[in-house]
Amino acid sequence: MNTGKSDIIYHITAIIVVLIWGCTFVNSKMLILNGMTPEEIFTVRFLIAYICIWFISPRRLFADSWRDELRMVLLGITGGSVYFVAENTALQYSFANNVSFIVCTAPLITTLLAIALFHDVHATWKIVTGSALAIVGMAMVIFNGHFVLHLSPKGDLLALAAAVCWAVYSLLLRGFSQRYGAVFITRKVFFYGLVTMLPFFAIKPWTFPLAGFANPTIWGNLLFLGFVASFLCFFLWSWVTKNIGALKTANYVYINPISTVVVSAIFLNEPMTPIAVAGSFLILTGVFIANKQKSF
């Protein structure tokens, strides 16, 4: 990717945000191990972020039209409720490393969806080669060296669903971030993420006891997820997208597993077989190659 000197700050910011998000797989895993459900984690995380953003957000309540407001709802679903429920539920069935590596295919999915939906993005040899490498790598990571075809890897499929959600979220931001401020968009994402989470609790009621929030492990991880990974990072992501484009910003998601691998090795002692390591390398290579094209 060609980077002008004036754009360096945006690219550096995107890298920092993605490295922080890579750590959140481990934060969520630790909360799950301490008794919180994916739905509960998301709700507290976004509630903290929503309260924080009101201190800097403009007081306007709605977008310019009902269509734009509906798009805000979709952003809240794809970048909020459904995305995080899929991702955090995946952590109940799979290693944090696996979930991180699979979610990092979001830039590739973003590009493939862009080819299908937009006339100014075309399939090239880079797209074809990158897609092939990523698919092979996905299979290697999902099965982690155990090639038993009748397996049903729930966690990995949920992680893939989360990747698709994030790809849609990235494309929904395209152009939208030029018409609305990053703070306003981020606040709406938090709000509609919380609203669209309510039906999940109708099916699966809240069970985590209030006394559990006195546990430093619980509130420490939730504060990091809510204030740093949500409030700060979502705002910065919208800001970067506005300045360098949806596809260039999405490219940086493939860096995500770097911090996940390091942090999960330290705190969770999660193993990675040589096959999974090789598959992870193929995913990163495939995503990088596939996205080395004109951004939009």
C-alpha atoms as one frame of an Amber mdcrd trajectory, in Angstrom:
protein
   0.000   0.000   0.000   1.290   3.429  -0.921   1.150   5.749   2.029   1.509
   9.515   1.822   3.349  11.205   4.657   0.194  13.097   5.590  -1.671   9.792
   6.051   0.900   8.132   8.325  -1.021   9.048  11.482  -4.141   7.277  10.192
  -2.274   4.085   9.344  -0.447   4.052  12.680  -3.752   4.599  14.479  -5.356
   1.690  12.580  -2.477  -0.605  13.579  -2.750   0.381  17.255  -6.532  -0.147
  17.256  -6.243  -3.610  15.688  -3.503  -4.677  18.119  -5.767  -3.606  21.004
  -8.677  -5.535  19.494  -6.427  -8.590  19.229  -6.089  -8.532  23.021  -9.864
  -8.452  23.531 -10.225 -12.103  22.541  -8.285 -12.964  25.685 -10.203 -10.451
  27.845 -13.503 -11.960  26.726 -12.218 -15.503  27.223 -11.217 -14.669  30.804
 -14.657 -13.195  31.526 -16.330 -16.300  30.092 -14.125 -18.510  32.281 -15.278
 -16.436  35.270 -18.966 -17.049  34.584 -20.168 -14.259  32.276 -22.084 -15.096
  29.105 -21.246 -13.534  25.713 -24.473 -11.515  25.841 -23.667 -10.152  29.310
 -20.113  -9.237  28.317 -21.291  -7.342  25.259 -24.037  -5.472  27.138 -21.771
  -4.202  29.924 -18.997  -3.422  27.439 -21.192  -1.305  25.173 -23.046   0.299
  28.096 -19.733   1.592  29.472 -18.781   2.863  26.018 -22.181   4.484  25.444
 -22.053   6.377  28.744 -18.516   7.576  27.994 -19.266   8.807  24.481 -22.151
  11.033  25.599 -19.579  13.347  27.227 -18.099  14.212  23.817 -20.970  13.496
  21.420 -23.167  16.144  19.751 -26.655  16.211  21.255 -28.476  15.452  18.000
 -30.569  12.293  18.284 -31.277  11.172  14.719 -29.646  10.985  11.303 -30.740
  13.186   8.387 -33.241  10.640   6.993 -34.992   7.439   7.985 -32.818   5.534
   5.491 -29.676   6.814   7.176 -31.162   5.951  10.560 -31.864   2.410   9.319
 -28.252   2.208   8.180 -27.232   3.178  11.717 -29.330   0.261  12.996 -27.504
  -2.097  10.619 -24.172  -0.729  11.836 -25.258  -1.466  15.402 -26.141  -5.034
  14.445 -23.149  -5.909  12.260 -20.551  -4.044  14.303 -22.260  -4.573  17.629
 -24.792  -7.107  18.880 -24.632  -9.953  16.345 -20.902  -9.533  15.710 -19.912
  -9.686  19.375 -22.340 -12.451  20.322 -20.940 -14.573  17.477 -17.336 -13.759
  18.398 -17.715 -14.229  22.151 -19.800 -17.386  21.781 -17.093 -18.753  19.488
 -14.666 -18.369  22.404 -16.786 -20.843  24.388 -16.084 -23.559  21.822 -12.658
 -22.693  20.450  -9.234 -21.354  21.417  -8.781 -17.571  21.419  -6.031 -18.023
  18.818  -8.367 -19.833  16.414 -11.140 -17.263  16.795  -8.728 -14.394  16.235
  -7.184 -15.891  13.105 -10.564 -16.659  11.537 -12.033 -13.243  12.362  -8.958
 -11.707  10.727 -10.261 -12.892   7.339 -12.767 -10.011   7.517 -10.667  -7.849
   5.129 -10.721 -10.617   2.527 -14.485 -11.022   2.893 -14.840  -7.245   2.696
 -12.981  -7.216  -0.618 -14.993 -10.092  -2.066 -18.268  -8.406  -1.094 -17.006
  -5.141  -2.586 -16.305  -6.907  -5.890 -19.856  -8.236  -5.925 -21.504  -4.954
  -4.948 -19.408  -2.125  -6.387 -18.397  -1.511 -10.012 -15.131   0.213  -9.122
 -13.647  -2.898  -7.450 -12.645  -5.776  -9.735 -11.314  -9.311  -9.305  -7.584
  -9.575 -10.059  -4.949 -12.286  -9.814  -4.171 -10.900  -6.356  -7.751 -11.493
  -5.257  -7.809 -15.030  -6.664  -4.409 -15.983  -5.227  -5.107 -14.391  -1.876
  -8.512 -16.057  -1.603  -7.056 -19.492  -2.354  -4.314 -19.092   0.252  -6.776
 -17.854   2.865  -9.215 -20.729   2.256  -6.447 -23.321   2.649  -5.190 -21.546
   5.745  -8.713 -21.388   7.193  -9.090 -25.160   6.870  -5.717 -25.743   8.550
  -6.554 -23.475  11.484 -10.115 -24.760  11.919  -9.063 -28.398  12.116  -5.751
 -27.559  13.843  -3.993 -30.558  12.369  -6.855 -33.005  12.978  -8.347 -33.554
   9.552 -11.526 -35.405  10.512 -14.173 -34.359   8.014 -17.194 -35.199  10.177
 -16.206 -32.647  12.853 -18.593 -29.773  13.562 -16.377 -26.858  14.697 -19.060
 -24.604  16.174 -16.601 -22.039  17.482 -14.825 -21.653  14.156 -18.077 -21.282
  12.212 -19.287 -18.654  14.681 -15.971 -16.845  14.268 -16.483 -16.911  10.497
 -19.979 -15.451  10.991 -18.408 -12.654  13.032 -15.929 -11.996  10.206 -18.796
 -11.661   7.720 -20.571  -9.237  10.079 -17.454  -7.072  10.330 -17.051  -7.075
   6.549 -20.617  -5.808   6.148 -19.986  -3.216   8.866 -16.905  -1.956   6.991
 -18.847  -1.608   3.734 -21.750   0.144   5.470 -19.262   2.742   6.705 -18.191
   3.425   3.126 -19.183   6.976   2.261 -21.305   7.200   5.404 -18.321   8.420
   7.411 -18.009  11.333   4.985 -21.508  12.591   5.830 -21.552  12.096   9.587
 -18.944  12.672  12.261 -17.033   9.743  13.755 -18.359  10.468  17.255 -22.007
  10.550  16.120 -21.680   7.301  14.140 -19.919   5.575  17.030 -22.590   6.659
  19.515 -25.342   5.335  17.251 -23.493   2.023  16.860 -23.334   1.650  20.637
 -27.016   2.570  21.068 -28.399   0.256  18.399 -26.010  -2.475  19.461 -27.532
  -2.362  22.932 -31.126  -2.138  21.649 -30.730  -5.102  19.291 -29.202  -7.127
  22.128 -32.487  -7.099  24.091 -34.099  -9.982  22.112 -31.158 -12.213  23.079
 -32.024 -11.788  26.767 -35.637 -12.748  26.049 -34.266 -16.117  24.959 -31.390
 -16.365  27.421 -31.996 -14.287  30.600 -29.197 -12.586  32.556 -27.617 -14.958
  35.114 -24.362 -13.319  36.274 -24.714 -12.133  39.912 -24.164  -8.433  40.680
 -21.758  -9.422  43.467 -19.472 -10.847  40.796 -18.614  -7.337  39.596 -16.601
  -6.858  42.794 -14.068  -9.308  41.407 -11.060  -7.303  40.072 -10.702  -9.741
  37.174 -14.280  -9.005  36.109 -14.371  -5.219  36.377 -10.778  -4.829  35.168
 -11.447  -6.708  31.936 -14.818  -5.015  31.445 -13.322  -1.538  31.859 -10.667
  -2.348  29.277 -13.271  -3.720  26.866 -15.732  -0.874  27.425 -13.517   2.197
  27.661 -10.434   1.315  25.616 -11.519  -1.354  23.101 -15.007   0.082  22.466
 -15.257   3.785  23.330 -11.796   4.806  22.109 -11.194   2.209  19.399 -14.583
   2.416  17.645 -14.286   6.196  17.480 -10.741   5.968  16.083 -11.807   3.297
  13.566 -14.576   5.522  12.189 -12.137   8.445  12.071  -9.515   6.447  10.178
 -12.131   5.036   7.769 -13.256   8.567   6.961  -9.717   9.625   6.082  -8.179
   6.651   4.238 -11.197   4.625   3.091 -13.015   1.449   4.127 -10.808  -1.052
   2.302  -7.468   0.353   3.408  -8.695   0.484   6.988 -10.030  -3.082   6.820
  -6.632  -4.270   5.567  -5.166  -3.818   9.028  -7.434  -6.416  10.636  -5.002
  -9.132   9.507  -2.526  -7.806  12.130  -5.048  -8.725  14.839  -3.692 -12.234
  15.638  -0.228 -10.949  16.534  -1.356  -9.556  19.877  -3.839 -12.409  20.417
  -1.141 -15.066  20.109   1.200 -13.278  22.502  -1.428 -12.458  25.140  -3.175
 -15.849  25.019   0.154 -17.641  25.368   0.910 -15.605  28.497  -2.496 -15.713
  30.220  -4.302 -18.764  28.801  -1.465 -21.176  27.891  -3.195 -22.005  24.604
  -1.244 -24.307  22.274  -0.848 -23.963  18.510   0.180 -26.992  16.439   2.673
 -26.570  13.573  -0.205 -27.154  11.131  -2.230 -24.337  12.672   0.784 -22.030
  12.648   1.321 -22.741   8.951  -2.377 -22.202   8.269  -2.295 -18.922  10.135
   0.612 -17.781   7.984  -1.347 -18.656   4.841  -4.375 -16.690   6.079  -2.257
 -13.607   6.741  -0.478 -13.942   3.403  -3.739 -14.465   1.528  -5.471 -11.501
   3.134  -2.455  -9.277   2.457  -2.202 -10.259  -1.208  -5.952 -10.050  -1.823
  -6.163  -6.553  -0.447  -3.214  -5.041  -2.302  -5.404  -3.249  -4.785  -7.012
   0.109  -5.220  -8.842   1.156  -2.077 -12.178   2.904  -1.913
